mmCIF file of C-alpha atoms in Angstrom:
data_model
loop_
_atom_site.group_PDB
_atom_site.id
_atom_site.type_symbol
_atom_site.label_atom_id
_atom_site.label_comp_id
_atom_site.label_asym_id
_atom_site.label_seq_id
_atom_site.Cartn_x
_atom_site.Cartn_y
_atom_site.Cartn_z
ATOM 1 C CA MET A 283 0.000 0.000 0.000
ATOM 2 C CA ASP A 284 1.481 3.379 -0.976
ATOM 3 C CA LYS A 285 1.963 6.236 1.489
ATOM 4 C CA LYS A 286 -1.075 8.320 0.393
ATOM 5 C CA ARG A 287 -3.422 5.338 0.624
ATOM 6 C CA ARG A 288 -2.027 4.455 4.061
ATOM 7 C CA GLU A 289 -2.558 7.993 5.321
ATOM 8 C CA LYS A 290 -6.100 8.135 3.916
ATOM 9 C CA ALA A 291 -7.021 4.750 5.387
ATOM 10 C CA SER A 292 -5.405 5.713 8.669
ATOM 11 C CA ASN A 293 -7.438 8.937 8.897
ATOM 12 C CA GLU A 294 -10.689 7.143 8.041
ATOM 13 C CA ILE A 295 -10.063 4.492 10.667
ATOM 14 C CA GLU A 296 -9.091 7.121 13.216
ATOM 15 C CA GLY A 297 -12.508 8.736 12.794
ATOM 16 C CA GLU A 298 -14.240 5.410 13.301
ATOM 17 C CA LYS A 299 -12.164 4.676 16.394
ATOM 18 C CA GLN A 300 -13.170 7.906 18.049
ATOM 19 C CA LYS A 301 -16.793 6.906 17.599
ATOM 20 C CA ASN A 302 -16.579 3.395 18.996
ATOM 21 C CA GLY A 303 -13.245 3.041 20.854
ATOM 22 C CA CYS A 304 -13.003 -0.635 19.902
ATOM 23 C CA THR A 305 -10.363 -3.157 20.876
ATOM 24 C CA LEU A 306 -9.487 -5.995 18.536
ATOM 25 C CA ARG A 307 -11.036 -8.562 20.872
ATOM 26 C CA SER A 308 -14.386 -6.743 20.627
ATOM 27 C CA ILE A 309 -14.946 -8.090 17.103
ATOM 28 C CA PHE A 310 -14.719 -11.708 18.291
ATOM 29 C CA GLN A 311 -17.261 -13.925 20.050
ATOM 30 C CA LEU A 312 -16.131 -16.395 22.722
ATOM 31 C CA ILE A 313 -16.943 -19.969 21.662
ATOM 32 C CA SER A 314 -15.016 -22.115 24.183
ATOM 33 C CA THR A 315 -13.006 -21.939 27.410
ATOM 34 C CA GLN A 316 -10.729 -24.563 28.930
ATOM 35 C CA LYS A 317 -8.732 -24.576 32.164
ATOM 36 C CA ALA A 318 -6.403 -27.412 33.091
ATOM 37 C CA CYS A 319 -3.056 -27.751 34.874
ATOM 38 C CA GLY A 320 -2.748 -23.994 35.297
ATOM 39 C CA ILE A 321 -3.249 -23.054 31.644
ATOM 40 C CA SER A 322 -6.293 -21.119 30.481
ATOM 41 C CA THR A 323 -7.297 -21.411 26.812
ATOM 42 C CA LYS A 324 -10.030 -19.417 25.093
ATOM 43 C CA LYS A 325 -11.196 -19.642 21.496
ATOM 44 C CA PHE A 326 -13.094 -16.881 19.706
ATOM 45 C CA LYS A 327 -14.868 -16.614 16.360
ATOM 46 C CA CYS A 328 -14.875 -13.384 14.358
ATOM 47 C CA LEU A 329 -18.283 -11.677 14.334
ATOM 48 C CA GLU A 330 -19.860 -12.036 10.903
ATOM 49 C CA GLN A 331 -20.318 -8.300 10.355
ATOM 50 C CA TYR A 332 -16.563 -7.781 10.707
ATOM 51 C CA GLY A 333 -15.156 -10.773 8.848
ATOM 52 C CA THR A 334 -14.336 -14.468 9.064
ATOM 53 C CA GLY A 335 -11.740 -16.370 11.078
ATOM 54 C CA TYR A 336 -10.702 -17.068 14.641
ATOM 55 C CA TYR A 337 -8.648 -15.883 17.586
ATOM 56 C CA GLU A 338 -7.049 -18.195 20.153
ATOM 57 C CA PHE A 339 -5.661 -17.107 23.525
ATOM 58 C CA HIS A 340 -3.484 -19.054 25.994
ATOM 59 C CA HIS A 341 -2.407 -17.796 29.422
ATOM 60 C CA PHE A 342 -0.245 -19.273 32.199
ATOM 61 C CA ASP A 343 2.613 -18.236 34.498
ATOM 62 C CA GLY A 344 3.056 -14.712 33.124
ATOM 63 C CA LEU A 345 2.887 -15.839 29.486
ATOM 64 C CA TYR A 346 0.099 -14.647 27.146
ATOM 65 C CA ILE A 347 -0.035 -16.155 23.645
ATOM 66 C CA ASN A 348 -2.442 -14.749 21.051
ATOM 67 C CA ILE A 349 -3.025 -16.406 17.665
ATOM 68 C CA PHE A 350 -5.042 -14.499 15.054
ATOM 69 C CA ASP A 351 -6.229 -15.770 11.677
ATOM 70 C CA VAL A 352 -8.961 -13.551 10.243
ATOM 71 C CA LEU A 353 -10.056 -11.890 7.010
ATOM 72 C CA LEU A 354 -11.705 -8.527 7.687
ATOM 73 C CA LYS A 355 -14.649 -7.216 5.638
ATOM 74 C CA LYS A 356 -13.916 -3.576 6.457
ATOM 75 C CA ASP A 357 -11.143 -1.365 7.799
ATOM 76 C CA PHE A 358 -10.865 -1.543 11.554
ATOM 77 C CA GLY A 359 -9.043 0.452 14.226
ATOM 78 C CA ALA A 360 -8.232 -0.928 17.687
ATOM 79 C CA GLN A 361 -7.216 1.234 20.639
ATOM 80 C CA GLY A 362 -5.470 0.093 23.780
ATOM 81 C CA HIS A 363 -3.874 1.158 27.049
ATOM 82 C CA LEU A 364 -1.455 -1.373 28.533
ATOM 83 C CA THR A 365 -1.232 -0.633 32.245
ATOM 84 C CA LYS A 366 0.951 -3.679 32.911
ATOM 85 C CA ASP A 367 4.552 -3.998 31.749
ATOM 86 C CA PHE A 368 5.110 -6.558 28.988
ATOM 87 C CA LEU A 369 7.860 -7.881 26.779
ATOM 88 C CA GLU A 370 6.013 -8.251 23.452
ATOM 89 C CA LEU A 371 7.170 -10.572 20.679
ATOM 90 C CA SER A 372 5.076 -10.378 17.506
ATOM 91 C CA PHE A 373 5.211 -12.351 14.256
ATOM 92 C CA LEU A 374 3.075 -11.106 11.360
ATOM 93 C CA ILE A 375 2.801 -14.069 9.017
ATOM 94 C CA GLU A 376 0.314 -12.312 6.726
ATOM 95 C CA GLY A 377 -1.282 -8.866 6.674
ATOM 96 C CA GLU A 378 -0.451 -5.236 7.268
ATOM 97 C CA GLN A 379 -0.849 -3.037 10.350
ATOM 98 C CA ILE A 380 -0.283 0.647 11.068
ATOM 99 C CA ILE A 381 0.812 0.976 14.688
ATOM 100 C CA LYS A 382 0.614 4.303 16.530
ATOM 101 C CA ILE A 383 2.186 4.767 19.974
ATOM 102 C CA ASP A 384 1.612 7.901 22.036
ATOM 103 C CA GLY A 385 4.856 9.803 22.435
ATOM 104 C CA ILE A 386 6.370 8.486 19.192
ATOM 105 C CA SER A 387 5.850 10.752 16.209
ATOM 106 C CA LYS A 388 6.285 8.196 13.427
ATOM 107 C CA ASP A 389 3.747 5.488 12.664
ATOM 108 C CA PHE A 390 5.087 1.949 12.331
ATOM 109 C CA VAL A 391 3.961 0.181 9.145
ATOM 110 C CA TYR A 392 4.143 -3.521 10.008
ATOM 111 C CA GLU A 393 4.056 -5.884 7.008
ATOM 112 C CA SER A 394 3.800 -9.597 6.164
ATOM 113 C CA GLN A 395 6.723 -11.842 7.111
ATOM 114 C CA GLU A 396 8.081 -9.420 9.704
ATOM 115 C CA SER A 397 8.578 -9.602 13.461
ATOM 116 C CA TYR A 398 9.501 -7.321 16.337
ATOM 117 C CA LEU A 399 10.517 -7.464 19.995
ATOM 118 C CA VAL A 400 9.669 -4.528 22.295
ATOM 119 C CA TYR A 401 9.299 -3.873 26.016
ATOM 120 C CA VAL A 402 6.071 -1.959 26.658
ATOM 121 C CA SER A 403 5.501 -0.050 29.899
ATOM 122 C CA ASN A 404 2.206 1.799 30.521
ATOM 123 C CA ALA A 405 1.716 2.433 26.806
ATOM 124 C CA ILE A 406 -1.239 3.981 24.961
ATOM 125 C CA GLY A 407 -1.693 3.485 21.241
ATOM 126 C CA SER A 408 -3.684 2.045 18.383
ATOM 127 C CA ILE A 409 -3.411 -0.450 15.555
ATOM 128 C CA ASN A 410 -5.162 -0.032 12.194
ATOM 129 C CA TYR A 411 -6.106 -3.101 10.143
ATOM 130 C CA HIS A 412 -7.205 -3.100 6.505
ATOM 131 C CA LYS A 413 -10.093 -4.907 4.858
ATOM 132 C CA ARG A 414 -9.549 -7.780 2.450
ATOM 133 C CA LYS A 415 -6.078 -8.348 3.882
ATOM 134 C CA ARG A 416 -5.741 -11.584 5.813
ATOM 135 C CA LEU A 417 -4.480 -11.038 9.358
ATOM 136 C CA LYS A 418 -2.389 -13.985 10.490
ATOM 137 C CA GLU A 419 -0.311 -13.151 13.547
ATOM 138 C CA VAL A 420 1.220 -14.808 16.592
ATOM 139 C CA LYS A 421 1.664 -12.278 19.398
ATOM 140 C CA ILE A 422 3.392 -13.302 22.630
ATOM 141 C CA ARG A 423 3.425 -11.172 25.763
ATOM 142 C CA MET A 424 5.599 -11.908 28.804
ATOM 143 C CA ASP A 425 5.046 -10.091 32.080
ATOM 144 C CA MET A 426 7.676 -9.389 34.735
ATOM 145 C CA SER A 427 7.208 -12.758 36.464
ATOM 146 C CA PHE A 428 8.148 -14.595 33.252
ATOM 147 C CA ILE A 429 11.017 -12.190 32.508
ATOM 148 C CA LYS A 430 12.469 -12.674 36.000
ATOM 149 C CA LYS A 431 11.925 -16.444 35.974
ATOM 150 C CA HIS A 432 14.134 -16.801 32.904
ATOM 151 C CA ARG A 433 16.486 -13.942 33.859
ATOM 152 C CA LEU A 434 15.991 -12.260 30.511
ATOM 153 C CA HIS A 435 16.647 -8.737 31.758
ATOM 154 C CA GLU A 436 19.583 -9.835 33.884
ATOM 155 C CA ALA A 437 21.355 -11.405 30.912
ATOM 156 C CA TYR A 438 20.350 -9.107 28.038
ATOM 157 C CA ASP A 439 19.265 -5.775 29.585
ATOM 158 C CA ILE A 440 15.936 -6.229 27.786
ATOM 159 C CA LEU A 441 13.984 -3.637 29.749
ATOM 160 C CA ASN A 442 16.297 -0.908 28.485
ATOM 161 C CA LYS A 443 17.479 -2.250 25.140
ATOM 162 C CA TYR A 444 13.974 -2.972 23.792
ATOM 163 C CA ALA A 445 11.942 -0.329 25.656
ATOM 164 C CA VAL A 446 9.394 1.129 23.223
ATOM 165 C CA HIS A 447 9.618 4.627 24.722
ATOM 166 C CA GLY A 448 13.381 4.479 24.431
ATOM 167 C CA LEU A 449 12.787 4.737 20.700
ATOM 168 C CA ARG A 450 11.720 8.378 21.168
ATOM 169 C CA ASN A 451 10.792 9.623 17.704
ATOM 170 C CA ASP A 452 12.077 6.556 15.895
ATOM 171 C CA ILE A 453 9.999 3.601 14.670
ATOM 172 C CA ILE A 454 10.204 -0.034 15.716
ATOM 173 C CA LYS A 455 12.800 -1.919 13.688
ATOM 174 C CA PRO A 456 11.191 -5.079 12.248
ATOM 175 C CA LEU A 457 13.123 -8.177 11.170
ATOM 176 C CA PRO A 458 12.098 -10.665 8.456
ATOM 177 C CA LEU A 459 10.942 -14.131 9.542
ATOM 178 C CA CYS A 460 13.744 -16.646 9.053
ATOM 179 C CA ILE A 461 12.952 -20.240 8.108
ATOM 180 C CA LYS A 462 13.564 -21.535 11.666
ATOM 181 C CA THR A 463 11.101 -19.001 13.046
ATOM 182 C CA GLN A 464 8.522 -19.966 10.415
ATOM 183 C CA ASP A 465 8.842 -23.636 11.398
ATOM 184 C CA ILE A 466 8.296 -22.864 15.092
ATOM 185 C CA LEU A 467 5.272 -20.668 14.349
ATOM 186 C CA SER A 468 3.746 -23.439 12.239
ATOM 187 C CA GLU A 469 4.190 -25.867 15.132
ATOM 188 C CA ILE A 470 2.453 -23.458 17.527
ATOM 189 C CA ILE A 471 -0.476 -22.824 15.167
ATOM 190 C CA ILE A 472 -1.254 -26.479 14.380
ATOM 191 C CA ASP A 473 -0.551 -27.964 17.829
ATOM 192 C CA LYS A 474 -3.486 -29.757 19.498
ATOM 193 C CA LYS A 475 -2.015 -30.570 22.919
ATOM 194 C CA LYS A 476 -3.956 -29.772 26.099
ATOM 195 C CA GLY A 477 -3.270 -29.227 29.777
ATOM 196 C CA LEU A 478 0.250 -29.748 31.099
ATOM 197 C CA LEU A 479 1.648 -30.833 27.733
ATOM 198 C CA LYS A 480 0.288 -27.624 26.175
ATOM 199 C CA ARG A 481 1.955 -25.516 28.885
ATOM 200 C CA LEU A 482 5.313 -27.215 28.449
ATOM 201 C CA PHE A 483 5.069 -27.006 24.663
ATOM 202 C CA LEU A 484 4.152 -23.301 24.512
ATOM 203 C CA GLU A 485 6.783 -22.285 27.057
ATOM 204 C CA SER A 486 9.508 -24.216 25.228
ATOM 205 C CA LYS A 487 8.516 -22.735 21.853
ATOM 206 C CA THR A 488 8.433 -19.218 23.301
ATOM 207 C CA LEU A 489 11.953 -19.683 24.650
ATOM 208 C CA GLU A 490 13.089 -20.979 21.247
ATOM 209 C CA LEU A 491 11.702 -17.862 19.568
ATOM 210 C CA ILE A 492 13.373 -15.572 22.105
ATOM 211 C CA THR A 493 16.641 -17.451 21.620
ATOM 212 C CA LEU A 494 16.499 -16.814 17.872
ATOM 213 C CA LYS A 495 15.911 -13.112 18.558
ATOM 214 C CA LEU A 496 18.669 -12.720 21.120
ATOM 215 C CA ASP A 497 21.336 -15.027 19.720
ATOM 216 C CA THR A 498 23.590 -12.433 18.115
ATOM 217 C CA LYS A 499 25.841 -15.055 16.572
ATOM 218 C CA SER A 500 23.082 -16.734 14.575
ATOM 219 C CA SER A 501 21.433 -13.449 13.656
ATOM 220 C CA SER A 502 24.528 -11.329 13.017
ATOM 221 C CA LYS A 503 24.298 -11.835 9.285
ATOM 222 C CA GLN A 504 20.706 -10.593 9.285
ATOM 223 C CA GLU A 505 21.527 -7.635 11.497
ATOM 224 C CA THR A 506 24.466 -6.477 9.400
ATOM 225 C CA THR A 507 22.217 -6.096 6.362
ATOM 226 C CA ASN A 508 19.582 -3.377 6.291
ATOM 227 C CA GLN A 509 16.542 -5.414 7.298
ATOM 228 C CA THR A 510 14.096 -2.616 6.628
ATOM 229 C CA ASP A 511 15.256 -2.420 3.042
ATOM 230 C CA ASN A 512 12.599 -3.483 0.569
ATOM 231 C CA LEU A 513 15.007 -5.777 -1.273
ATOM 232 C CA VAL A 514 15.757 -7.899 1.791
ATOM 233 C CA LYS A 515 12.052 -8.190 2.595
ATOM 234 C CA LYS A 516 11.455 -9.517 -0.899
ATOM 235 C CA LEU A 517 14.210 -12.107 -0.485
ATOM 236 C CA TYR A 518 12.614 -13.414 2.712
ATOM 237 C CA LYS A 519 9.250 -13.469 0.973
ATOM 238 C CA THR A 520 10.868 -15.578 -1.759
ATOM 239 C CA GLN A 521 12.127 -17.978 0.889
ATOM 240 C CA HIS A 522 8.659 -18.173 2.428
ATOM 241 C CA LEU A 523 7.009 -18.695 -0.953
ATOM 242 C CA ILE A 524 9.240 -21.692 -1.708
ATOM 243 C CA SER A 525 8.926 -23.321 1.718
ATOM 244 C CA SER A 526 5.166 -22.829 2.157
ATOM 245 C CA ASP A 527 4.233 -25.336 -0.590
ATOM 246 C CA LEU A 528 6.875 -27.836 -1.686
ATOM 247 C CA THR A 529 4.516 -29.430 -4.217
ATOM 248 C CA ILE A 530 5.169 -26.424 -6.484
ATOM 249 C CA GLN A 531 8.470 -26.174 -8.346
ATOM 250 C CA TYR A 532 8.793 -22.470 -9.089
ATOM 251 C CA SER A 533 11.023 -21.262 -11.902
ATOM 252 C CA ILE A 534 13.266 -18.257 -11.279
ATOM 253 C CA GLN A 535 11.062 -16.282 -13.661
ATOM 254 C CA GLN A 536 7.886 -17.160 -11.734
ATOM 255 C CA LEU A 537 9.444 -16.173 -8.403
ATOM 256 C CA ALA A 538 10.825 -12.937 -9.845
ATOM 257 C CA ARG A 539 7.405 -11.938 -11.191
ATOM 258 C CA GLN A 540 5.624 -12.722 -7.929
ATOM 259 C CA ILE A 541 7.941 -10.668 -5.721
ATOM 260 C CA GLY A 542 8.746 -7.895 -8.215
ATOM 261 C CA LEU A 543 12.473 -8.337 -8.903
ATOM 262 C CA ASN A 544 14.351 -9.097 -12.087
ATOM 263 C CA ASP A 545 15.781 -12.609 -12.509
ATOM 264 C CA PHE A 546 19.451 -11.644 -12.215
ATOM 265 C CA LEU A 547 19.034 -9.548 -9.058
ATOM 266 C CA LEU A 548 16.900 -12.221 -7.378
ATOM 267 C CA LYS A 549 19.471 -14.970 -7.998
ATOM 268 C CA LYS A 550 22.432 -12.796 -6.989
ATOM 269 C CA GLU A 551 20.951 -11.376 -3.774
ATOM 270 C CA PHE A 552 19.361 -14.658 -2.628
ATOM 271 C CA LYS A 553 22.787 -16.294 -2.847
ATOM 272 C CA ARG A 554 24.405 -13.410 -0.968
ATOM 273 C CA VAL A 555 21.927 -13.396 1.921
ATOM 274 C CA PHE A 556 21.334 -17.143 2.366
ATOM 275 C CA ASP A 557 24.698 -18.584 1.185
ATOM 276 C CA LYS A 558 22.979 -20.905 -1.282
ATOM 277 C CA THR A 559 21.217 -20.672 -4.600
ATOM 278 C CA ILE A 560 17.428 -20.789 -4.872
ATOM 279 C CA PHE A 561 17.714 -24.271 -6.412
ATOM 280 C CA GLU A 562 19.965 -25.490 -3.580
ATOM 281 C CA TYR A 563 17.620 -24.056 -0.960
ATOM 282 C CA ALA A 564 14.502 -25.633 -2.508
ATOM 283 C CA THR A 565 16.205 -28.999 -3.026
ATOM 284 C CA GLU A 566 17.444 -29.052 0.563
ATOM 285 C CA LEU A 567 13.889 -28.504 1.835
ATOM 286 C CA ARG A 568 12.503 -31.174 -0.495
ATOM 287 C CA MET A 569 15.029 -33.800 0.562
ATOM 288 C CA LYS A 570 14.522 -33.029 4.254
ATOM 289 C CA LYS A 571 10.759 -33.415 3.858
ATOM 290 C CA ALA A 572 11.209 -36.592 1.805
ATOM 291 C CA LYS A 573 13.406 -38.171 4.498
ATOM 292 C CA GLN A 574 10.841 -37.340 7.157
ATOM 293 C CA LEU A 575 8.080 -38.968 5.106
ATOM 294 C CA LEU A 576 10.221 -42.024 4.326
ATOM 295 C CA HIS A 577 11.037 -42.488 8.017
ATOM 296 C CA HIS A 578 7.712 -41.663 9.602
ATOM 297 C CA SER A 579 5.032 -42.672 7.105
ATOM 298 C CA ASN A 580 4.015 -45.622 4.961
ATOM 299 C CA LYS A 581 3.201 -43.483 1.940
ATOM 300 C CA PRO A 582 4.320 -45.013 -1.368
ATOM 301 C CA ILE A 583 7.361 -43.419 -2.969
ATOM 302 C CA TYR A 584 5.402 -42.078 -5.932
ATOM 303 C CA GLU A 585 3.135 -40.181 -3.506
ATOM 304 C CA ILE A 586 6.103 -38.816 -1.543
ATOM 305 C CA SER A 587 7.671 -37.612 -4.790
ATOM 306 C CA GLU A 588 4.512 -35.603 -5.567
ATOM 307 C CA LEU A 589 4.395 -34.145 -2.040
ATOM 308 C CA VAL A 590 7.912 -32.762 -2.430
ATOM 309 C CA GLY A 591 7.384 -31.343 -5.909
ATOM 310 C CA TYR A 592 8.382 -34.113 -8.321
ATOM 311 C CA LYS A 593 5.650 -35.182 -10.742
ATOM 312 C CA ASN A 594 7.804 -38.046 -11.964
ATOM 313 C CA ALA A 595 8.885 -40.593 -9.325
ATOM 314 C CA THR A 596 11.902 -41.568 -11.443
ATOM 315 C CA HIS A 597 13.188 -37.987 -11.391
ATOM 316 C CA PHE A 598 12.664 -37.867 -7.626
ATOM 317 C CA THR A 599 14.575 -41.130 -7.124
ATOM 318 C CA ALA A 600 17.489 -39.856 -9.239
ATOM 319 C CA ALA A 601 17.615 -36.527 -7.323
ATOM 320 C CA PHE A 602 17.397 -38.279 -3.951
ATOM 321 C CA LYS A 603 20.152 -40.763 -4.804
ATOM 322 C CA LYS A 604 22.430 -37.997 -6.075
ATOM 323 C CA ILE A 605 22.228 -36.215 -2.702
ATOM 324 C CA GLU A 606 21.844 -39.081 -0.205
ATOM 325 C CA GLY A 607 23.792 -41.797 -2.032
ATOM 326 C CA LEU A 608 20.846 -44.186 -1.705
ATOM 327 C CA THR A 609 17.562 -44.643 -3.488
ATOM 328 C CA PRO A 610 14.448 -43.680 -1.453
ATOM 329 C CA LYS A 611 13.473 -47.364 -1.174
ATOM 330 C CA ILE A 612 16.840 -48.450 0.213
ATOM 331 C CA TYR A 613 16.954 -45.413 2.487
ATOM 332 C CA ARG A 614 13.559 -46.349 3.959
ATOM 333 C CA ASN A 615 14.508 -50.012 4.389
ATOM 334 C CA THR A 616 17.689 -49.215 6.305
ATOM 335 C CA LYS A 617 15.457 -47.769 9.074
ATOM 336 C CA SER A 618 18.229 -45.338 9.867
ATOM 337 C CA TYR A 619 17.669 -43.219 12.955
ATOM 338 C CA GLU A 620 19.931 -40.405 11.903
ATOM 339 C CA LYS A 621 18.785 -36.983 13.013
ATOM 340 C CA ILE A 622 16.948 -35.255 10.188
#
């Protein structure tokens, strides 16, 4: 969305907000509540007049996990005043938001395949959402009890380093979603555990996500490039496009058209940022998925070949043998327990 359209939509939504003062939760209807082993889970359905989709909320031991997946029928503005102090970790898988925070002059335009980590203390602000744009987001909030339990501030000075009001007139600096982060988010979204197992699972996944954010060694390459640059965002969108559906074998030309880059620049910059070509990256994902299916399913090889993007099982077998040194059939029969 261009700047003029954003400003116009923002002003229109602002007028609506002043009339109704809505929060995002106000457009959802509670459909179920569960409490077990100290974890509270609530599921909500989007009210028909606003859109379609759901919202899921989990809470335990100072951890608040919100999962949104909704398609709005009209522009919507949500206002909020956080009186408690939170460390907020957000992952916008799909959608676009315009975030306004009192005391910060610049609006933050938050886009698909981005994430941020901020410490919010007694903050007032609003978030504008746009119609016909799918909102798919995982938002995690950690209060002081969780922060102290895991000594996050003690080790990383989080309360100062990521304080939202420490930004002054600057905007939040988003980072693209790396493939490891995408995998963890997918696990969280599809997980069906309940009770104690759900608590242990969500806490462990939250700590994994924080580790990816704070591990400067693993993220140094990302941080040394300008992550807010449009080019880098497009490269991460290319990565997401390939990994989201392995049954599709995209050509370089198809990928370039979809993300809006020329073929040469896409190939060159993808190699620079990810240390592998697009073909190498896609093949690596396909072989990893194929090994998982060979180990943990009884699907016939021709079906596995289709699931990882090979229409011809013979071509799949040849590609697999070239990389693994074994045919898929022999690989399966060895019942190897190597870590995949």
